[in-house]
Structures are given as C-alpha cells and as structure tokens.
Short mmCIF file of C-alpha atoms in Angstrom, two decimals:
data_model
loop_
_atom_site.label_atom_id
_atom_site.label_comp_id
_atom_site.label_asym_id
_atom_site.label_seq_id
_atom_site.Cartn_x
_atom_site.Cartn_y
_atom_site.Cartn_z
CA UNK X 1 21.28 122.68 -11.87
CA UNK X 2 21.06 125.81 -9.63
CA UNK X 3 17.72 127.53 -10.46
CA UNK X 4 16.89 131.07 -9.16
CA UNK X 5 13.15 131.96 -9.79
CA UNK X 6 12.01 135.42 -9.17
CA UNK X 7 7.98 136.12 -8.45
CA UNK X 8 6.87 139.79 -8.89
CA UNK X 9 3.95 139.60 -6.45
CA UNK X 10 3.64 139.26 -2.79
CA UNK X 11 3.58 135.81 -1.10
CA UNK X 12 1.22 137.43 1.58
CA UNK X 13 -1.78 137.33 -0.75
CA UNK X 14 -2.51 134.19 -2.96
CA UNK X 15 -2.45 134.29 -6.55
CA UNK X 16 -1.95 132.52 -9.70
CA UNK X 17 1.64 133.74 -10.27
CA UNK X 18 2.72 132.87 -6.73
CA UNK X 19 1.12 129.49 -7.09
CA UNK X 20 2.78 128.70 -10.43
CA UNK X 21 6.20 129.67 -8.73
CA UNK X 22 5.72 127.52 -5.80
CA UNK X 23 4.50 124.64 -7.89
CA UNK X 24 7.16 124.90 -10.45
CA UNK X 25 9.78 125.23 -7.53
CA UNK X 26 8.70 122.08 -5.69
CA UNK X 27 8.50 120.13 -9.08
CA UNK X 28 12.08 120.95 -9.78
CA UNK X 29 13.22 120.05 -6.05
CA UNK X 30 11.52 116.86 -6.76
CA UNK X 31 13.46 116.38 -9.98
CA UNK X 32 16.65 116.75 -7.89
CA UNK X 33 17.68 120.49 -8.78
CA UNK X 34 18.57 123.10 -6.38
CA UNK X 35 16.21 125.94 -6.14
CA UNK X 36 15.87 129.29 -4.48
CA UNK X 37 12.64 131.58 -4.86
CA UNK X 38 12.75 135.24 -4.43
CA UNK X 39 9.48 137.14 -3.83
CA UNK X 40 7.92 140.22 -1.80
CA UNK X 41 6.68 139.21 1.48
CA UNK X 42 6.58 140.68 5.18
CA UNK X 43 9.40 139.44 7.04
CA UNK X 44 7.63 137.51 9.67
CA UNK X 45 5.33 135.67 6.78
CA UNK X 46 5.50 131.85 7.13
CA UNK X 47 7.38 130.90 3.75
CA UNK X 48 8.46 127.67 2.42
CA UNK X 49 12.32 127.08 3.12
CA UNK X 50 13.06 127.59 -0.43
CA UNK X 51 11.68 131.10 -0.47
CA UNK X 52 13.65 134.36 0.35
CA UNK X 53 11.74 137.38 1.38
CA UNK X 54 12.53 140.50 -0.48
CA UNK X 55 10.56 142.64 1.96
CA UNK X 56 7.11 144.09 2.14
CA UNK X 57 5.07 144.95 -0.86
CA UNK X 58 2.85 147.57 -1.77
CA UNK X 59 -0.50 147.63 -3.80
CA UNK X 60 -0.26 148.62 -7.38
CA UNK X 61 -3.29 148.76 -9.82
CA UNK X 62 -2.18 146.49 -12.58
CA UNK X 63 -3.94 144.82 -15.57
CA UNK X 64 -7.41 145.36 -14.26
CA UNK X 65 -6.59 144.01 -10.72
CA UNK X 66 -4.48 145.24 -7.97
CA UNK X 67 -0.97 143.61 -7.65
CA UNK X 68 1.30 143.75 -4.39
CA UNK X 69 4.90 144.34 -5.71
CA UNK X 70 8.15 145.57 -4.38
CA UNK X 71 10.39 147.99 -6.27
CA UNK X 72 12.98 150.73 -5.60
CA UNK X 73 16.61 151.10 -4.11
CA UNK X 74 15.99 148.86 -1.18
CA UNK X 75 14.47 146.18 -3.25
CA UNK X 76 17.23 146.37 -6.00
CA UNK X 77 19.79 145.85 -3.20
CA UNK X 78 18.07 142.92 -2.10
CA UNK X 79 17.92 141.41 -5.41
CA UNK X 80 21.39 142.04 -6.21
CA UNK X 81 22.78 140.31 -3.01
CA UNK X 82 20.36 137.32 -3.60
CA UNK X 83 21.61 136.78 -7.37
CA UNK X 84 25.25 137.02 -5.90
CA UNK X 85 24.86 134.86 -3.45
CA UNK X 86 22.83 132.20 -5.19
CA UNK X 87 25.49 131.97 -8.17
CA UNK X 88 22.78 130.32 -10.19
CA UNK X 89 23.05 128.39 -13.53
CA UNK X 90 20.02 130.01 -14.63
CA UNK X 91 17.72 132.93 -13.63
CA UNK X 92 14.01 132.54 -14.02
CA UNK X 93 11.82 135.51 -13.78
CA UNK X 94 8.19 135.75 -14.00
CA UNK X 95 6.15 138.80 -15.55
CA UNK X 96 9.49 140.76 -15.94
CA UNK X 97 7.33 143.62 -17.53
CA UNK X 98 5.85 144.14 -14.14
CA UNK X 99 7.47 147.04 -12.34
CA UNK X 100 8.65 144.63 -9.52
CA UNK X 101 11.28 142.17 -8.53
CA UNK X 102 11.42 140.39 -11.79
CA UNK X 103 12.23 143.60 -13.73
CA UNK X 104 14.93 144.22 -11.19
CA UNK X 105 16.46 140.78 -11.44
CA UNK X 106 16.65 140.97 -15.18
CA UNK X 107 18.60 143.97 -15.11
CA UNK X 108 21.02 142.88 -12.34
CA UNK X 109 21.38 139.37 -13.90
CA UNK X 110 24.89 138.26 -14.69
CA UNK X 111 23.98 135.01 -16.65
CA UNK X 112 21.24 133.36 -18.59
CA UNK X 113 17.96 134.69 -18.04
CA UNK X 114 14.41 132.64 -18.70
CA UNK X 115 11.33 134.80 -18.57
CA UNK X 116 7.81 133.58 -18.32
CA UNK X 117 5.02 135.69 -19.51
CA UNK X 118 1.64 134.91 -17.90
CA UNK X 119 -0.62 137.68 -19.20
CA UNK X 120 -1.34 138.70 -22.72
CA UNK X 121 -1.24 142.59 -21.92
CA UNK X 122 0.55 144.64 -24.73
CA UNK X 123 1.22 147.62 -22.65
CA UNK X 124 0.90 149.51 -19.35
CA UNK X 125 1.22 153.40 -18.55
CA UNK X 126 4.37 152.47 -16.57
CA UNK X 127 5.79 150.83 -19.68
CA UNK X 128 4.83 153.40 -22.09
CA UNK X 129 6.77 155.98 -19.99
CA UNK X 130 9.67 153.76 -19.95
CA UNK X 131 10.41 152.45 -23.33
CA UNK X 132 13.99 152.69 -23.05
CA UNK X 133 14.07 150.30 -19.95
CA UNK X 134 11.81 147.99 -21.82
CA UNK X 135 14.34 147.37 -24.56
CA UNK X 136 16.99 146.95 -21.93
CA UNK X 137 14.84 144.34 -20.49
CA UNK X 138 14.22 142.49 -23.81
CA UNK X 139 17.79 142.47 -24.69
CA UNK X 140 18.90 140.76 -21.50
CA UNK X 141 16.38 137.95 -21.78
CA UNK X 142 17.84 134.83 -23.03
CA UNK X 143 14.99 132.67 -23.68
CA UNK X 144 10.94 133.34 -23.24
CA UNK X 145 8.32 131.24 -22.21
CA UNK X 146 4.36 131.98 -22.51
CA UNK X 147 1.67 130.14 -20.55
CA UNK X 148 -0.73 130.44 -23.37
CA UNK X 149 -1.08 131.07 -27.11
CA UNK X 150 -2.25 134.59 -26.75
CA UNK X 151 0.54 135.41 -24.33
CA UNK X 152 2.79 133.87 -27.12
CA UNK X 153 1.15 136.15 -29.82
CA UNK X 154 1.97 139.31 -27.78
CA UNK X 155 5.51 138.27 -27.65
CA UNK X 156 5.77 137.99 -31.50
CA UNK X 157 3.71 140.89 -32.57
CA UNK X 158 4.34 143.46 -29.87
CA UNK X 159 7.77 142.20 -27.87
CA UNK X 160 10.24 141.83 -30.97
CA UNK X 161 10.65 138.18 -30.21
CA UNK X 162 8.95 134.77 -29.91
CA UNK X 163 8.26 132.48 -26.92
CA UNK X 164 8.12 129.04 -26.09
CA UNK X 165 4.61 128.00 -25.21
CA UNK X 166 4.48 125.86 -21.87
CA UNK X 167 1.14 125.96 -19.94
CA UNK X 168 0.68 126.46 -16.33
CA UNK X 169 0.94 123.12 -14.47
CA UNK X 170 -1.07 121.92 -11.78
CA UNK X 171 -0.16 119.45 -8.94
CA UNK X 172 -2.54 116.62 -9.85
CA UNK X 173 -1.63 114.78 -6.86
CA UNK X 174 -2.55 117.60 -4.36
CA UNK X 175 -6.28 117.56 -5.92
CA UNK X 176 -7.09 114.08 -6.82
CA UNK X 177 -8.69 112.08 -4.19
CA UNK X 178 -9.07 114.85 -1.71
CA UNK X 179 -12.02 114.55 0.58
CA UNK X 180 -14.94 117.01 0.21
CA UNK X 181 -15.91 119.59 2.92
CA UNK X 182 -18.41 118.20 5.42
CA UNK X 183 -22.05 118.05 4.26
CA UNK X 184 -21.04 118.77 0.82
CA UNK X 185 -21.67 118.39 -2.14
CA UNK X 186 -25.18 116.89 -1.22
CA UNK X 187 -27.73 115.31 -3.31
CA UNK X 188 -27.94 115.98 -7.06
CA UNK X 189 -31.31 114.35 -8.06
CA UNK X 190 -32.97 115.35 -11.37
CA UNK X 191 -35.09 118.59 -11.15
CA UNK X 192 -33.93 119.10 -7.47
CA UNK X 193 -30.61 119.85 -6.16
CA UNK X 194 -27.01 120.10 -7.01
CA UNK X 195 -24.16 122.39 -5.83
CA UNK X 196 -22.31 125.00 -7.98
CA UNK X 197 -18.95 126.52 -7.05
CA UNK X 198 -17.08 129.66 -7.75
CA UNK X 199 -13.64 130.72 -6.58
CA UNK X 200 -12.19 134.15 -7.22
CA UNK X 201 -12.68 137.83 -6.37
CA UNK X 202 -16.61 138.13 -6.88
CA UNK X 203 -16.55 141.80 -6.86
CA UNK X 204 -13.98 142.20 -10.13
CA UNK X 205 -15.94 142.48 -13.17
CA UNK X 206 -13.80 140.42 -15.56
CA UNK X 207 -14.24 137.19 -13.19
CA UNK X 208 -18.11 137.43 -14.38
CA UNK X 209 -19.62 136.48 -10.92
CA UNK X 210 -22.87 138.49 -11.73
CA UNK X 211 -23.47 136.01 -14.69
CA UNK X 212 -23.35 133.05 -12.34
CA UNK X 213 -25.31 134.76 -9.76
CA UNK X 214 -28.27 135.82 -12.36
CA UNK X 215 -28.11 132.11 -13.50
CA UNK X 216 -28.30 130.61 -9.91
CA UNK X 217 -31.40 133.07 -8.97
CA UNK X 218 -33.33 131.97 -12.24
CA UNK X 219 -32.64 128.26 -11.31
CA UNK X 220 -32.95 128.07 -7.69
CA UNK X 221 -37.02 128.47 -7.37
CA UNK X 222 -37.24 125.48 -9.67
CA UNK X 223 -34.43 123.21 -7.87
CA UNK X 224 -35.27 123.78 -4.18
CA UNK X 225 -32.00 121.78 -3.19
CA UNK X 226 -29.66 124.02 -5.24
CA UNK X 227 -26.49 125.70 -3.56
CA UNK X 228 -23.76 127.85 -4.32
CA UNK X 229 -20.49 127.53 -2.77
CA UNK X 230 -18.06 130.63 -3.07
CA UNK X 231 -14.59 130.87 -2.08
CA UNK X 232 -12.17 134.01 -2.33
CA UNK X 233 -11.52 137.48 -1.15
CA UNK X 234 -14.29 139.68 0.04
CA UNK X 235 -17.01 140.30 2.42
CA UNK X 236 -19.44 137.92 3.48
CA UNK X 237 -22.35 140.34 4.00
CA UNK X 238 -21.68 142.07 0.48
CA UNK X 239 -21.56 138.75 -1.21
CA UNK X 240 -24.91 137.49 0.34
CA UNK X 241 -26.58 140.68 -0.02
CA UNK X 242 -26.33 140.36 -3.86
CA UNK X 243 -29.13 137.83 -3.88
CA UNK X 244 -32.58 137.78 -2.91
CA UNK X 245 -33.65 137.43 0.63
CA UNK X 246 -35.11 133.90 0.30
CA UNK X 247 -32.18 132.34 -1.46
CA UNK X 248 -29.32 133.76 0.74
CA UNK X 249 -29.37 130.75 3.20
CA UNK X 250 -28.48 128.67 -0.14
CA UNK X 251 -25.12 130.60 -0.54
CA UNK X 252 -22.02 129.73 1.37
CA UNK X 253 -19.11 131.97 1.45
CA UNK X 254 -15.86 130.44 2.77
CA UNK X 255 -13.62 133.56 2.28
CA UNK X 256 -10.14 132.98 1.40
CA UNK X 257 -8.98 129.61 1.60
CA UNK X 258 -5.44 127.44 2.12
CA UNK X 259 -4.40 125.28 -1.12
CA UNK X 260 -5.49 122.28 0.71
CA UNK X 261 -8.87 123.76 1.44
CA UNK X 262 -9.14 124.98 -2.22
CA UNK X 263 -8.91 121.23 -3.30
CA UNK X 264 -11.55 120.33 -0.84
CA UNK X 265 -13.76 122.91 -2.10
CA UNK X 266 -13.31 121.94 -5.65
CA UNK X 267 -14.35 118.48 -4.45
CA UNK X 268 -17.41 119.52 -2.80
CA UNK X 269 -19.44 120.80 -5.98
CA UNK X 270 -21.13 119.10 -8.71
CA UNK X 271 -20.35 121.82 -11.07
CA UNK X 272 -17.51 124.17 -11.12
CA UNK X 273 -18.33 127.47 -12.82
CA UNK X 274 -15.73 129.91 -14.47
CA UNK X 275 -18.00 132.83 -15.92
CA UNK X 276 -15.19 134.93 -16.67
CA UNK X 277 -15.64 137.67 -19.38
CA UNK X 278 -12.12 138.16 -20.51
CA UNK X 279 -8.53 139.15 -19.43
CA UNK X 280 -7.51 135.64 -18.91
CA UNK X 281 -4.34 133.90 -20.83
CA UNK X 282 -4.92 130.49 -19.17
CA UNK X 283 -7.23 128.91 -17.20
CA UNK X 284 -5.39 127.76 -13.77
CA UNK X 285 -8.43 127.19 -12.06
CA UNK X 286 -9.93 124.96 -14.50
CA UNK X 287 -6.84 122.56 -14.30
CA UNK X 288 -7.28 122.58 -10.79
CA UNK X 289 -10.91 121.65 -10.99
CA UNK X 290 -10.21 118.82 -13.41
CA UNK X 291 -7.48 117.61 -11.14
CA UNK X 292 -9.88 117.54 -8.34
CA UNK X 293 -12.35 115.39 -10.80
CA UNK X 294 -15.03 118.06 -10.96
CA UNK X 295 -17.18 118.79 -13.96
CA UNK X 296 -16.09 122.26 -15.24
CA UNK X 297 -18.61 124.76 -16.91
CA UNK X 298 -16.83 127.95 -18.38
CA UNK X 299 -17.39 130.80 -20.59
CA UNK X 300 -15.88 130.36 -24.24
CA UNK X 301 -12.79 132.13 -23.74
CA UNK X 302 -10.12 131.06 -26.10
CA UNK X 303 -7.80 130.38 -22.97
CA UNK X 304 -10.47 128.21 -21.41
CA UNK X 305 -11.42 126.57 -24.71
CA UNK X 306 -7.75 125.34 -24.97
CA UNK X 307 -7.68 123.91 -21.29
CA UNK X 308 -11.04 122.11 -21.83
CA UNK X 309 -9.93 120.60 -25.20
CA UNK X 310 -12.27 122.76 -27.19
CA UNK X 311 -15.20 121.65 -24.91
CA UNK X 312 -14.51 117.91 -24.87
CA UNK X 313 -13.27 118.16 -21.33
CA UNK X 314 -15.71 120.51 -20.04
CA UNK X 315 -18.88 122.56 -21.21
CA UNK X 316 -18.44 125.87 -22.68
CA UNK X 317 -21.23 128.53 -22.77
CA UNK X 318 -21.07 131.77 -24.79
CA UNK X 319 -19.19 134.54 -22.96
CA UNK X 320 -21.54 136.76 -20.73
CA UNK X 321 -24.53 135.02 -21.75
CA UNK X 322 -26.76 134.16 -18.56
CA UNK X 323 -29.62 132.38 -20.35
CA UNK X 324 -27.30 130.06 -22.00
CA UNK X 325 -25.25 129.34 -18.91
CA UNK X 326 -28.84 128.56 -16.92
CA UNK X 327 -29.48 125.95 -19.80
CA UNK X 328 -26.13 124.23 -19.48
CA UNK X 329 -26.32 124.30 -15.74
CA UNK X 330 -29.74 122.59 -15.63
CA UNK X 331 -29.04 119.88 -18.22
CA UNK X 332 -25.64 118.80 -16.70
CA UNK X 333 -27.00 118.72 -13.06
CA UNK X 334 -29.84 116.59 -14.41
CA UNK X 335 -27.52 114.24 -16.19
CA UNK X 336 -25.00 112.39 -14.09
CA UNK X 337 -23.87 110.47 -17.17
CA UNK X 338 -22.96 113.43 -19.10
CA UNK X 339 -21.09 114.67 -15.97
CA UNK X 340 -19.16 111.54 -15.78
CA UNK X 341 -18.24 111.50 -19.37
CA UNK X 342 -16.88 115.16 -18.94
CA UNK X 343 -15.04 114.22 -15.92
CA UNK X 344 -13.22 111.37 -17.39
CA UNK X 345 -12.18 113.40 -20.36
CA UNK X 346 -11.06 115.83 -18.15
CA UNK X 347 -8.86 113.31 -16.23
CA UNK X 348 -7.10 112.83 -19.64
CA UNK X 349 -6.76 116.40 -20.47
CA UNK X 350 -5.21 117.40 -17.22
CA UNK X 351 -2.60 114.96 -17.15
CA UNK X 352 -0.76 117.25 -19.89
CA UNK X 353 -0.65 119.97 -17.28
CA UNK X 354 0.61 118.03 -14.39
CA UNK X 355 3.75 119.75 -13.05
CA UNK X 356 6.35 116.82 -13.65
CA UNK X 357 5.48 116.76 -17.15
CA UNK X 358 5.63 120.74 -17.40
CA UNK X 359 8.73 121.10 -15.34
CA UNK X 360 10.70 118.83 -17.78
CA UNK X 361 9.60 121.16 -20.54
CA UNK X 362 10.80 124.22 -18.51
CA UNK X 363 14.24 122.50 -17.93
CA UNK X 364 14.72 122.00 -21.65
CA UNK X 365 14.20 125.71 -22.13
CA UNK X 366 16.85 126.52 -19.40
CA UNK X 367 19.53 124.00 -21.03
CA UNK X 368 19.11 125.79 -24.22
CA UNK X 369 19.48 129.18 -22.42
CA UNK X 370 22.32 128.07 -20.75
CA UNK X 371 23.96 126.67 -24.00
CA UNK X 372 23.05 130.10 -25.80
CA UNK X 373 24.99 132.23 -23.28
CA UNK X 374 27.84 129.80 -23.56
CA UNK X 375 29.16 130.94 -20.25
CA UNK X 376 29.23 134.67 -20.94
CA UNK X 377 28.82 137.17 -18.35
CA UNK X 378 26.26 140.17 -19.20
CA UNK X 379 27.77 143.87 -18.92
CA UNK X 380 26.44 145.14 -15.76
CA UNK X 381 26.90 148.98 -16.30
CA UNK X 382 23.05 149.74 -15.76
CA UNK X 383 23.06 147.90 -12.58
CA UNK X 384 26.40 149.05 -11.18
CA UNK X 385 27.67 145.45 -10.74
CA UNK X 386 30.86 145.62 -12.71
#
C-alpha cells in the first residue's frame, strides 16, 4: 500500500505528534508498505529519507502551548504537488483541525483520507471563526482515529461522528535494554538516596513541574542521596534557580535530548514522575518510561490511568497533591520489591502499545477507508485541482 502521512507540526522541534508520525511511518515501512511523510521543516534540516519538507514553520499559540506550523499559499502549493506526485492509496493526516499542513492536505485530497485526532480540544478561536471550512474538512475525512477515549468522545459529541480508538504506539525495542547515562541512577538505599526523573517543558503550567519540585524539596533533607534528573526545553539557570541553594547541586538538567538519549535518561532514574495537571489526551512519555523498564508515578488523569492499567502498571496520586506525591515517592524509593512488581506489570501493559501491534490496527482502518471510497475521486472545486 502507498501511504502518505501528513504531520502539522515542525520536525525542527521534537514533540509527541512528530514522534508518533515517525514511529508509525517506520512501523509501516517495516511491514512492507511504501510511506512518504510531509511535514514543516527547514530546508537544510536533517530528515529521515521518507520525510519531505514543506518549508519552514512559524510559531502559533495553540492548545495551551506553542505549535510550529505551516500554512498559506506556498504551503498549499507544496501539499498539492506532494499529493499529486505520491499517488497514494490512502492519505493519513494528523490533527486536521490545526491550521497547518494537515488541514490543507484534507482540502487537497483526491482519495480516501484517514485522520488521527491526538488532542481532546473541542474548539479554538481559529476554528470558531471558520465553521464553514470545518464542515468541509469533516465531510472530506473518510475515517477517523482517536488516540484516547477522551479524544474519541470529542469526535462523538462535538464533531458529528465517531472514531476508532487506537492508542499512541511506542517503539519498545528502542527503549528496552538501553544503557543508562554514566553515573546514573546511583544508590537507592531505604531512607537515603534515589533518583527522580522528569521530561518536558518545566515552565509550562499543565506539565506540573512545581508539584514535583515541591515534593523533591520536602524529601531531600531527609534523603541525602536523593537526586533529580530533568530533560526538555528551557534554560538551566532558570530551572536550578527554582530550588533552594543547598539543593541545587542535586538537580541535573540535560536540556533537549535526542530520542536515543531520552531512552538513556529514562533508564537512569528509579522513578519517572509525571505530575501533569491536565490537557493530556494520552500519556506518551509514560509508555516510553514503561518500555525502558522504569517505575512510573503519575497524576491521576484519565489518560494516565488508562495507560497505567488503572494503577496496576504504575502508581497514581491525586492530581496536584504535592503531599500525596511526596508520600508515594518516599514509599517507592524505600521498597525495591514494590518497584519491581510495578515494572513487571508495566512490561505487560506496554506490549499492547508496541508499534508493530498498533500499526496493524491502523492498517485495518486504511483498508476500511479504501473500501468505503471504492476508488472514487473527491470533488476538487475548493482546492482548484479539478
């Protein structure tokens, strides 16, 4: 099958949707299919051979964060040219309601279109001002995938249609058995040491970093060997400055890390902590931590609860409750047996998210979309492709 995949967000900046698109593409290639990915990226960016750059992206505030997207006449022409040259059996767009390449690709499509919805957002200012375009988009989508129950609920209740729930995948083989970073994770004797990990934008409120910081600050005086390993975008001085002077040498900031170093970072901690406060439709970083064989502690968000099998594959704590998090961290750091049991349950849970398993479910949706269109070509009046 010839598959065209469209990512709305720039490949110059790492992100969950970008990683999802790359991993799906590689899983499909591994299963013997032909795949081309279109994404915003600088022309001189180092891209995988299956990725085609649609040009430089621009930052846009979106869904409580900042997305780097591409839109406008030049982007439309590039999307149109890529689709015509690709002659795809199916076009798979991600986040088509984001004003970027995916939206343009839907409007330019000539055959079956599968759309994956990653977020649970019901509206944006842009979409509120463009209800007519929204209706055209939804009518042109042949089949929908939602990465979580919450994202699927939005489709049913707000977008006049259902969606097949297929979770984000994780390339388990890339994380399992990876060596930790030098000198990590260190000792974890009861009442003494241990290493906590956090990956994400520590300045973004919904990521909940202050909750973890406060729990660490409360625990550290009683655990002289306790350390915190942080990775993600941001300034090292700003991060360290959020901690009391006497604890700053126990906080290590890696900055932005490659996918390979992310796996090593996850293997370098005793507990990976996800203190997010909301806005999560899935828990991608949780599946990656589980794949790395790391014990996970996460806030009790619905999306996280589903990934962690209701708390059997990782410990949950009440969202936003620093005192409860401190208690969970102290208990697990002192109980290697409990950590091992959670890790074993995590190994079983993450097997359902392994990309070869997930990709085969996506292929079933592709086949259904192709059958539903039965070779019919969409009307192209809006896109001018007649």
